Tab-separated table of C-alpha atoms in Angstrom:
chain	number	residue	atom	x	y	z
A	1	UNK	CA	-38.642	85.321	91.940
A	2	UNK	CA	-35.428	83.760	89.607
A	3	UNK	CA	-32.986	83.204	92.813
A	4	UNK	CA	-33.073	79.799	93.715
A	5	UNK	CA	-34.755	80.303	97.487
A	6	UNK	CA	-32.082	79.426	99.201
A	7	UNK	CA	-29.258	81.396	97.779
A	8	UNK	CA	-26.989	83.854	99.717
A	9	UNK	CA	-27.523	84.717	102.928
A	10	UNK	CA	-29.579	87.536	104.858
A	11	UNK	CA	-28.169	89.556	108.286
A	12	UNK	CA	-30.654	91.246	110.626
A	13	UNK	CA	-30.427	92.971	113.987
A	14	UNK	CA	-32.011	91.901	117.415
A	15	UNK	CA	-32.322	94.912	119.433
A	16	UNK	CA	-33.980	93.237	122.232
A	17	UNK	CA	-31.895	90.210	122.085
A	18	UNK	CA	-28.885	92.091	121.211
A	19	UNK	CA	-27.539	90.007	118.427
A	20	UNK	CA	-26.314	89.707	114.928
A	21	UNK	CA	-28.168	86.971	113.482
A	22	UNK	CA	-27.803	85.248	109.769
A	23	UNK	CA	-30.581	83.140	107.777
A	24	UNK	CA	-30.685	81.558	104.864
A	25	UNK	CA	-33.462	83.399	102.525
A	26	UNK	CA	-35.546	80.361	102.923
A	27	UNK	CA	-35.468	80.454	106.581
A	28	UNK	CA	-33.576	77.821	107.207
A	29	UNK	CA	-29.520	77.992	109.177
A	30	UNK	CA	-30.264	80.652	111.511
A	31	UNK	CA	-27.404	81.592	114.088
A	32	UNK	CA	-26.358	83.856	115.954
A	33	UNK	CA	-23.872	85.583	114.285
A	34	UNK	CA	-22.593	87.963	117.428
A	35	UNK	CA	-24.042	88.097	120.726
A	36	UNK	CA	-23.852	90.543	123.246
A	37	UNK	CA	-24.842	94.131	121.366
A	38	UNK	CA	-26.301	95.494	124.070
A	39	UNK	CA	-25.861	99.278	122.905
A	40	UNK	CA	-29.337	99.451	120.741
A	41	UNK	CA	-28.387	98.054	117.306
A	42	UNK	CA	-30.500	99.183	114.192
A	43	UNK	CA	-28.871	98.965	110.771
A	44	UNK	CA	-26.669	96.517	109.378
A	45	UNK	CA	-25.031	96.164	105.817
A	46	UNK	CA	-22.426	93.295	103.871
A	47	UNK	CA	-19.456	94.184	102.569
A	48	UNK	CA	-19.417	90.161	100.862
A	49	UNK	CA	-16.193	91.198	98.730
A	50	UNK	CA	-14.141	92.216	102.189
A	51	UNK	CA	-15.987	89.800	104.051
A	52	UNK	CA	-17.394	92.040	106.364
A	53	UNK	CA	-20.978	92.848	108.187
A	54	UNK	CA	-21.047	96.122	109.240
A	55	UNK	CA	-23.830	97.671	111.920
A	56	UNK	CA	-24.414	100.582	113.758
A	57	UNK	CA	-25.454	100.978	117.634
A	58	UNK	CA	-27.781	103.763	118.546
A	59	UNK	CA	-26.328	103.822	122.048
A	60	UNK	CA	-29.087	106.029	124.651
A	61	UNK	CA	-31.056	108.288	122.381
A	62	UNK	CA	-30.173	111.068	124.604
A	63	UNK	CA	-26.448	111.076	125.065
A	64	UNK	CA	-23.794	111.649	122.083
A	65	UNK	CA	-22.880	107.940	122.653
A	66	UNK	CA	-23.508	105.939	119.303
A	67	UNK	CA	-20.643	103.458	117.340
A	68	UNK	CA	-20.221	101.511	114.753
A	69	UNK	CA	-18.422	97.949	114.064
A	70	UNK	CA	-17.611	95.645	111.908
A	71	UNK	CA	-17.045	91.725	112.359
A	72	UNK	CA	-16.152	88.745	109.781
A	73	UNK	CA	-19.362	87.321	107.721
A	74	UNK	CA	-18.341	84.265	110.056
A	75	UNK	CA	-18.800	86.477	113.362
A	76	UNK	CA	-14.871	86.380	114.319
A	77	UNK	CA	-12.888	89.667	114.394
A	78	UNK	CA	-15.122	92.020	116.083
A	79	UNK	CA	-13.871	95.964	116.132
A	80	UNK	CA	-15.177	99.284	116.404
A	81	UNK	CA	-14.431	101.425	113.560
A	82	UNK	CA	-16.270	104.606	114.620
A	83	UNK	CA	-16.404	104.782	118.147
A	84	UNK	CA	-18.548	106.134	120.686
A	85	UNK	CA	-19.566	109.629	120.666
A	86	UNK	CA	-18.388	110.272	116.858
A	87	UNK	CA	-21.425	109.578	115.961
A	88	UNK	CA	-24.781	110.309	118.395
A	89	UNK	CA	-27.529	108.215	117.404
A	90	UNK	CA	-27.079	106.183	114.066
A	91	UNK	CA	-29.523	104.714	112.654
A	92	UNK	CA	-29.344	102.558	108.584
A	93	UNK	CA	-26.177	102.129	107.220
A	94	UNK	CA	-25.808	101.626	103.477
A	95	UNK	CA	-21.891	100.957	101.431
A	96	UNK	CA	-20.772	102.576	98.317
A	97	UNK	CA	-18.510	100.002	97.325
A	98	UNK	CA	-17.387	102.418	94.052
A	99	UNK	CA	-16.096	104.745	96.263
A	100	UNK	CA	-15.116	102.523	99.482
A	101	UNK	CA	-17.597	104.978	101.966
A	102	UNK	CA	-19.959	104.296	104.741
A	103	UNK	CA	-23.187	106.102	104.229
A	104	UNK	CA	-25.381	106.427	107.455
A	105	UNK	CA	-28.042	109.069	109.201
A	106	UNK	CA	-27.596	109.589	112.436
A	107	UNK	CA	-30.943	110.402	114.120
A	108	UNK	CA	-30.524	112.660	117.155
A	109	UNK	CA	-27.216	113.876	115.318
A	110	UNK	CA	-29.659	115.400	113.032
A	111	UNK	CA	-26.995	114.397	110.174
A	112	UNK	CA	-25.951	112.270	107.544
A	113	UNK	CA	-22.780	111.072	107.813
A	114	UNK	CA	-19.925	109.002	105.459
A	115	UNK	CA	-16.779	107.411	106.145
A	116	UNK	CA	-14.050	105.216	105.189
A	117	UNK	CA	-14.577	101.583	105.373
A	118	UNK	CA	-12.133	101.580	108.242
A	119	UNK	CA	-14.106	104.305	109.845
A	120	UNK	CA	-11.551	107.215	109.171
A	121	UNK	CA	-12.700	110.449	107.306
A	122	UNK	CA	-15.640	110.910	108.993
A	123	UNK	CA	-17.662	113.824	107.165
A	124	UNK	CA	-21.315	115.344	108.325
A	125	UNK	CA	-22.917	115.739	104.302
A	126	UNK	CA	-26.412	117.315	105.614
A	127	UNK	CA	-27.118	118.972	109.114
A	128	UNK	CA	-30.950	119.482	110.111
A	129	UNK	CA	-30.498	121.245	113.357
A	130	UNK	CA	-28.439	122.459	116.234
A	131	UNK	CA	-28.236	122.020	119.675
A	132	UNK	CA	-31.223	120.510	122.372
A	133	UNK	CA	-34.086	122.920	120.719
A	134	UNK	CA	-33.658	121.356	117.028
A	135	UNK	CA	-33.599	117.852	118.745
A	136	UNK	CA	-36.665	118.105	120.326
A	137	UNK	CA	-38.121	118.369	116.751
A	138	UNK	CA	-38.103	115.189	115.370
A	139	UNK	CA	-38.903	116.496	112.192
A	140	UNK	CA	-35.058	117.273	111.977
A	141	UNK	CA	-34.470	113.485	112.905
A	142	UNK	CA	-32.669	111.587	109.727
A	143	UNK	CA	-33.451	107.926	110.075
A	144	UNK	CA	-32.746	106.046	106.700
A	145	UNK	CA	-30.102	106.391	103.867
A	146	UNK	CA	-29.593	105.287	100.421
A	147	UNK	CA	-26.552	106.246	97.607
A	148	UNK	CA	-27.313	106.474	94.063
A	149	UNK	CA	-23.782	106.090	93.123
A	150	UNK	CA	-24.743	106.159	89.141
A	151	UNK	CA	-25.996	109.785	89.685
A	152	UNK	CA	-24.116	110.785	92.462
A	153	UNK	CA	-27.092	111.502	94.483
A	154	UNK	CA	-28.083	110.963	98.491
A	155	UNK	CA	-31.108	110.177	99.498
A	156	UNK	CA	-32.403	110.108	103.395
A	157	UNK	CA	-35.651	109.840	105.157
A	158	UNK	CA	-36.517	112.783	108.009
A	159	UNK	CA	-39.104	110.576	110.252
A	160	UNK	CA	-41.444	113.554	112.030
A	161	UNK	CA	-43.299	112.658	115.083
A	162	UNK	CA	-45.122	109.467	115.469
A	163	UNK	CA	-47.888	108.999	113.321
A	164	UNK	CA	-47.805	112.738	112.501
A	165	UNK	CA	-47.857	113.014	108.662
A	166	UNK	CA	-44.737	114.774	108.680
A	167	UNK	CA	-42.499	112.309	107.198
A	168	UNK	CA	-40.092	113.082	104.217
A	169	UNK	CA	-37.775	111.741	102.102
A	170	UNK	CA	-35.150	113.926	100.467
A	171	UNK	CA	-32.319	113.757	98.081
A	172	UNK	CA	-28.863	115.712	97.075
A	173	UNK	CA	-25.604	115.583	95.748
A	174	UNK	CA	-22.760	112.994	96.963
A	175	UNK	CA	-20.741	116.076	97.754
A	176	UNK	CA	-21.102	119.460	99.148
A	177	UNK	CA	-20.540	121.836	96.542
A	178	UNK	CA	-18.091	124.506	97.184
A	179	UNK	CA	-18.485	127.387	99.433
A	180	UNK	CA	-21.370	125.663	101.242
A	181	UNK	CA	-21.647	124.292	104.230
A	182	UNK	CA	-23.863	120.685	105.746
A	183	UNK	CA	-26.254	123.376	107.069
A	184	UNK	CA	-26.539	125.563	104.157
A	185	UNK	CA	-26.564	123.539	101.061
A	186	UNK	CA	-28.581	124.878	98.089
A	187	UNK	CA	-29.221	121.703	96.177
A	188	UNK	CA	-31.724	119.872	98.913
A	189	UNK	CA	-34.795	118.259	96.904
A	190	UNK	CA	-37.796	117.150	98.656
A	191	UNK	CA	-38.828	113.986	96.911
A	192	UNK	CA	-41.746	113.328	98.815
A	193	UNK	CA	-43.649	115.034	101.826
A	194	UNK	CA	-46.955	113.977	104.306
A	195	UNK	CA	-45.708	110.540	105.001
A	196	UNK	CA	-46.824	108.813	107.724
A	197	UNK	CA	-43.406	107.738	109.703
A	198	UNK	CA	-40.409	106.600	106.617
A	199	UNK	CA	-38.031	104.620	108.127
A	200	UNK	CA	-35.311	102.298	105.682
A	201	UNK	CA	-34.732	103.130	102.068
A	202	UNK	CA	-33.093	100.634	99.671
A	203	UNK	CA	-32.598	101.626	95.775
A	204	UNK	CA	-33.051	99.237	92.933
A	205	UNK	CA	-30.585	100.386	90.434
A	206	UNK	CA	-31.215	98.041	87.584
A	207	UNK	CA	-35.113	99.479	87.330
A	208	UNK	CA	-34.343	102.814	88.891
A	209	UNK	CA	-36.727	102.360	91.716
A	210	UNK	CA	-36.559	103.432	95.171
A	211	UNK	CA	-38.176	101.431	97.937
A	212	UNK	CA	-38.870	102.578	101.657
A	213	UNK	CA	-40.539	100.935	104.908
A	214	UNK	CA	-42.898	103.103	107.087
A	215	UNK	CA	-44.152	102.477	110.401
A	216	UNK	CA	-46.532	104.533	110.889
A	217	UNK	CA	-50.433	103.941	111.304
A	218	UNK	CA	-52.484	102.208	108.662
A	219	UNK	CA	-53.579	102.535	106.008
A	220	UNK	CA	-50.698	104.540	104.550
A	221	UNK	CA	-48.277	103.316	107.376
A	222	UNK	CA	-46.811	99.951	108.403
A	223	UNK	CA	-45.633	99.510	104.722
A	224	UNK	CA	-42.921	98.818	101.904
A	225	UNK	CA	-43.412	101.654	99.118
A	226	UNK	CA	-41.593	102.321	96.315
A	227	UNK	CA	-41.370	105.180	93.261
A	228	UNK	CA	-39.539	106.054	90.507
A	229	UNK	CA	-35.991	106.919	91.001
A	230	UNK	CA	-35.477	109.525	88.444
A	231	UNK	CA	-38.998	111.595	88.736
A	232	UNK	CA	-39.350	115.537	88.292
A	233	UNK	CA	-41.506	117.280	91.098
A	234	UNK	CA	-43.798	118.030	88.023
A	235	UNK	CA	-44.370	114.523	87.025
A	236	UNK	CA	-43.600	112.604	90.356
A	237	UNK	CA	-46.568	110.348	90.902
A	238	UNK	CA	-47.759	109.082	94.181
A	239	UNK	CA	-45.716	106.472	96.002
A	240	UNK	CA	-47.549	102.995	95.811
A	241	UNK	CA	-47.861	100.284	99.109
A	242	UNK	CA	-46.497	97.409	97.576
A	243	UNK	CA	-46.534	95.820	101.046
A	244	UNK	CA	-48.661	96.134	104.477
A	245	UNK	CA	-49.586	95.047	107.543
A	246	UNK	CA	-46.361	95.463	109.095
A	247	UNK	CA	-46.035	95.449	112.871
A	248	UNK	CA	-43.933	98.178	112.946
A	249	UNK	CA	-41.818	97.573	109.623
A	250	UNK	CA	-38.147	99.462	109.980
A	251	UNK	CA	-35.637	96.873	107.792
A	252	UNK	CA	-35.485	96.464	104.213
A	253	UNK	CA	-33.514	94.993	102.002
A	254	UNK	CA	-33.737	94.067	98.184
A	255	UNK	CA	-31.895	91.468	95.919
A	256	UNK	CA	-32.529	92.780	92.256
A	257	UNK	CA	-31.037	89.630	90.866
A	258	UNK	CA	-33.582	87.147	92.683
A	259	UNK	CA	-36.648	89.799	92.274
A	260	UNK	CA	-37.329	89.850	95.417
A	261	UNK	CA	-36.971	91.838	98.907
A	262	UNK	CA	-36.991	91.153	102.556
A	263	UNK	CA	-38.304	93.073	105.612
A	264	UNK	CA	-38.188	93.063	108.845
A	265	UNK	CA	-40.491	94.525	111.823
A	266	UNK	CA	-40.116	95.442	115.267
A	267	UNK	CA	-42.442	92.782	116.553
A	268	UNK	CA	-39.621	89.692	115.241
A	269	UNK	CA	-41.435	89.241	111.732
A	270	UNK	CA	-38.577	88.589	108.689
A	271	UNK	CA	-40.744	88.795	104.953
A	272	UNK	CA	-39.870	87.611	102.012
A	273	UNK	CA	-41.579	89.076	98.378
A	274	UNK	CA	-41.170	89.976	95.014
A	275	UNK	CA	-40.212	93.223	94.369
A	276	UNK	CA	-44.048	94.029	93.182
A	277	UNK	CA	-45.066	92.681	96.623
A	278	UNK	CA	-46.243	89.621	95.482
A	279	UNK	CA	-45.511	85.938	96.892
A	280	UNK	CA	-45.216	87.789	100.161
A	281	UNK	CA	-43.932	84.703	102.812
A	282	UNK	CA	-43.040	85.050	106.627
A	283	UNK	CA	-39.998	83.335	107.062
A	284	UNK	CA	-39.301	84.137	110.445
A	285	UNK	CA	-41.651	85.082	113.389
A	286	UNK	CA	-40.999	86.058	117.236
A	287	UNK	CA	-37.323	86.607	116.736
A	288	UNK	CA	-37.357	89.587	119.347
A	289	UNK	CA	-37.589	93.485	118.152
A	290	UNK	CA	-35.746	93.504	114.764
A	291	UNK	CA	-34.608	96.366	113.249
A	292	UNK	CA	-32.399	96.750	110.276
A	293	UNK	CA	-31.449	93.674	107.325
A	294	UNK	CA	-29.192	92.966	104.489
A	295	UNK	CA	-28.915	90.667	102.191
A	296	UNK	CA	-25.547	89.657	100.700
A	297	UNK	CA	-25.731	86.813	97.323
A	298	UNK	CA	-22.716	85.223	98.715
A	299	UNK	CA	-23.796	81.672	100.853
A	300	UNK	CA	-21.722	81.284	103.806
A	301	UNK	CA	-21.313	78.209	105.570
């Protein structure tokens, strides 16, 4: 790893605790950001240029009654930008700075969803399902997002049931193409099928590689995998565990520059490692149920 250990500054989420909490990458300086999130937090993601951490609250699973908000990197200045019941359960949250949009997947939405920074222009991109029936099926569940901005392309991860095998990870265009519709769109790619439970996906531009956690069982679950950005369906090789032994892993995020990622799991666990999986560190232990993390290369004091 090249990044000095204790450069920039890492955000994660605190469902149980309800909080927004920041860390220096070697551990040290945690605080509590913002207290009091009590409606089921799960991703989070910098906007270091605007000076802004956004997050997103799941709200109850089974009423149309998620939000997001945004606060200072110092915790003052606390809004909500999408408000409750525009979106219904959403889950990671990724920025396109290039083209000033949120990117998220909202889960029992069955959806992946953009917007402005300032939460305007909300837009549904893909829709999985329709009404109580389809949301039963949590094969139509959308649970983690990443933008390939270079390519224009969208990729999200559709979770299945528990433990079921019947995870998948799919990719499309930035934009609907004319005459279609979120429901109906023609240029859906399955990138990879039969995964245990894919949660968070985070792209590594610079190498082309994309990276996803998976809580599902072991051996294939409770992992950080990653595979080549840019493969064909006839040449796309099996995704390799770079990471394991998760307690239920759900956050990841990567810092290209330093060579290395960080991960968080539901049973308070923040990881540091290389981006090969080596040099794998805990930095943090018993810090509640965390869910999602970003890392921003900006040091705040």
């Amino acid at each position: 790893m090249t990044t000095q250990p204790e450069n920039g500054t890492l955000y994660f989420l605190d469902m149980s605790g309800g909080r927004l909490v920041s860390v220096k990458p070697d551990g040290t300086g945690l605080r509590t950001v913002v207290a009091g999130v009590a409606d089921h937090p799960d991703g989070v993601i910098v906007d270091a240029a605007a000076g802004h951490v956004y997050w997103t609250n799941m709200g109850i699973p089974s009423a149309n009654d998620g939000s997001i908000e945004r606060v200072d990197l110092d915790g003052h200045s606390r809004t909500v930008i999408v408000s409750s019941g525009n979106a219904f359960t959403p889950k990671q949250i990724q920025l396109d700075a290039a083209s000033g949009k949120l990117y998220w997947c909202d889960r029992e939405g069955m959806r992946v969803m953009r917007a402005d920074l300032d939460g305007s222009q909300i837009e549904t991109l893909i829709q999985t399902g329709h009404g109580e029936t389809d949301r039963r099926d949590q094969r139509n569940w959308c649970v983690g997002v990443a933008v390939d901005h270079a390519e224009a392309k969208l990729y999200w991860t559709q979770k299945g049931a528990d433990n079921a095998g019947e995870g998948r990870i799919f990719r499309a265009g930035l934009e609907i193409r004319a005459g279609q519709t979120p429901t109906d769109r023609d240029d859906i790619e399955l990138v990879y099928g039969g995964l245990p439970e894919p949660i968070d996906l985070d792209i590594d531009h610079v190498n082309r590689v994309l990276y996803w956690t998976d809580r599902g069982d072991p051996p294939r679950g409770n992992t950080v995998n990653r595979a080549p950005l840019d493969s064909q369906p006839t040449d796309r090789p099996e995704p390799e565990i770079i990471f394991n032994h998760l307690m239920e892993g759900i956050g990841l995020a990567l810092d290209v520059v330093g060579e290395r990622m960080f991960i968080t799991d539901l049973a308070g666990s923040v990881y540091i490692a290389s981006l090969d999986g080596a040099n794998r560190t805990t930095l943090l232990a018993a810090q509640g149920n965390l869910t999602g993390i970003a890392y921003t290369d900006a040091s705040i004091r």
